[in-house]
Amino acid sequence: MIGNKRSADRVRFEHKHTVSIMGVDGTWRRSCILLDISASGAKLEVDGSTDPLKAQEFFMVLSTTGLAFRRCELIWVDGPHVGVHFVIAMANSKANAERLLARSQ
């Protein structure tokens, strides 16, 4: 398993938090247990095959309505456990950078 090179503190849960992961194109979905999470990523226990995760990017759906989600990039797989990094859209990063620049002028 990968050493602890995380830049963000992780929150571990005492109770099981069920989430789903879903292909970006919507062709597959898996139920998961959210084991821990940080601002930059999470560790999940996947129910069923991890084969679809080879797509490298997918959504982690945090709510039953699908309104709360994060786009994820697969970092590692260890049996049913996977590590993911949250993908931040370049447009959002650019917009935030432009707002900060405008405030500083």
Short mmCIF file of C-alpha atoms in Angstrom, two decimals, residues 19-100:
data_model
loop_
_atom_site.label_atom_id
_atom_site.label_comp_id
_atom_site.label_asym_id
_atom_site.label_seq_id
_atom_site.Cartn_x
_atom_site.Cartn_y
_atom_site.Cartn_z
CA VAL A 19 -22.06 6.23 -0.94
CA SER A 20 -22.08 5.25 -4.61
CA ILE A 21 -19.53 5.54 -7.35
CA MET A 22 -20.71 5.94 -10.91
CA GLY A 23 -19.05 6.05 -14.31
CA VAL A 24 -18.71 9.50 -15.83
CA ASP A 25 -20.82 8.22 -18.76
CA GLY A 26 -23.41 6.70 -16.38
CA THR A 27 -22.96 3.13 -17.68
CA TRP A 28 -22.07 1.60 -14.29
CA ARG A 29 -22.64 2.17 -10.59
CA ARG A 30 -21.31 0.52 -7.40
CA SER A 31 -22.31 0.86 -3.77
CA CYS A 32 -19.42 1.69 -1.41
CA ILE A 33 -18.60 2.38 2.19
CA LEU A 34 -16.81 5.68 2.75
CA LEU A 35 -13.96 4.74 5.12
CA ASP A 36 -12.25 8.12 5.35
CA ILE A 37 -12.23 11.44 3.55
CA SER A 38 -10.22 14.65 3.29
CA ALA A 39 -10.39 17.81 1.23
CA SER A 40 -8.31 16.12 -1.49
CA GLY A 41 -9.50 12.50 -1.57
CA ALA A 42 -11.05 9.47 0.08
CA LYS A 43 -10.70 5.78 0.84
CA LEU A 44 -13.64 3.58 -0.16
CA GLU A 45 -14.62 -0.07 0.27
CA VAL A 46 -16.28 -1.13 -2.99
CA ASP A 47 -19.18 -3.60 -3.02
CA GLY A 48 -18.60 -5.85 -6.02
CA SER A 49 -16.02 -5.76 -8.79
CA THR A 50 -13.50 -2.94 -9.03
CA ASP A 51 -12.96 -3.67 -12.75
CA PRO A 52 -15.04 -0.68 -13.99
CA LEU A 53 -12.73 1.62 -12.00
CA LYS A 54 -10.01 1.04 -14.58
CA ALA A 55 -11.69 3.92 -16.42
CA GLN A 56 -9.64 6.03 -13.97
CA GLU A 57 -12.25 8.77 -13.49
CA PHE A 58 -15.74 8.49 -12.04
CA PHE A 59 -18.18 10.24 -9.71
CA MET A 60 -18.58 9.57 -5.99
CA VAL A 61 -22.24 10.27 -5.23
CA LEU A 62 -22.70 11.36 -1.62
CA SER A 63 -26.48 11.81 -1.50
CA THR A 64 -29.45 9.67 -2.49
CA THR A 65 -30.69 12.48 -4.75
CA GLY A 66 -27.36 12.68 -6.58
CA LEU A 67 -27.05 16.40 -5.91
CA ALA A 68 -23.91 16.03 -3.76
CA PHE A 69 -21.04 14.43 -5.65
CA ARG A 70 -17.31 14.70 -6.35
CA ARG A 71 -15.43 13.79 -9.52
CA CYS A 72 -12.70 11.30 -8.61
CA GLU A 73 -9.51 9.93 -10.08
CA LEU A 74 -8.45 6.40 -9.11
CA ILE A 75 -5.10 6.39 -7.28
CA TRP A 76 -4.77 2.82 -5.97
CA VAL A 77 -6.66 -0.48 -5.56
CA ASP A 78 -6.06 -3.02 -2.77
CA GLY A 79 -8.70 -5.75 -2.95
CA PRO A 80 -12.08 -4.12 -2.24
CA HIS A 81 -10.42 -0.90 -1.00
CA VAL A 82 -9.64 2.00 -3.34
CA GLY A 83 -8.01 5.36 -2.89
CA VAL A 84 -9.32 8.30 -4.87
CA HIS A 85 -8.20 11.87 -5.46
CA PHE A 86 -10.84 14.53 -6.03
CA VAL A 87 -10.56 16.16 -9.46
CA ILE A 88 -11.04 19.92 -9.44
CA ALA A 89 -12.30 21.37 -12.69
CA MET A 90 -9.78 23.65 -14.37
CA ALA A 91 -12.52 26.19 -15.08
CA ASN A 92 -13.27 26.49 -11.37
CA SER A 93 -9.59 26.83 -10.51
CA LYS A 94 -9.11 29.50 -13.17
CA ALA A 95 -12.20 31.41 -12.02
CA ASN A 96 -11.01 31.30 -8.40
CA ALA A 97 -7.55 32.49 -9.41
CA GLU A 98 -9.07 35.37 -11.40
CA ARG A 99 -11.24 36.41 -8.40
CA LEU A 100 -8.22 36.39 -6.10
#
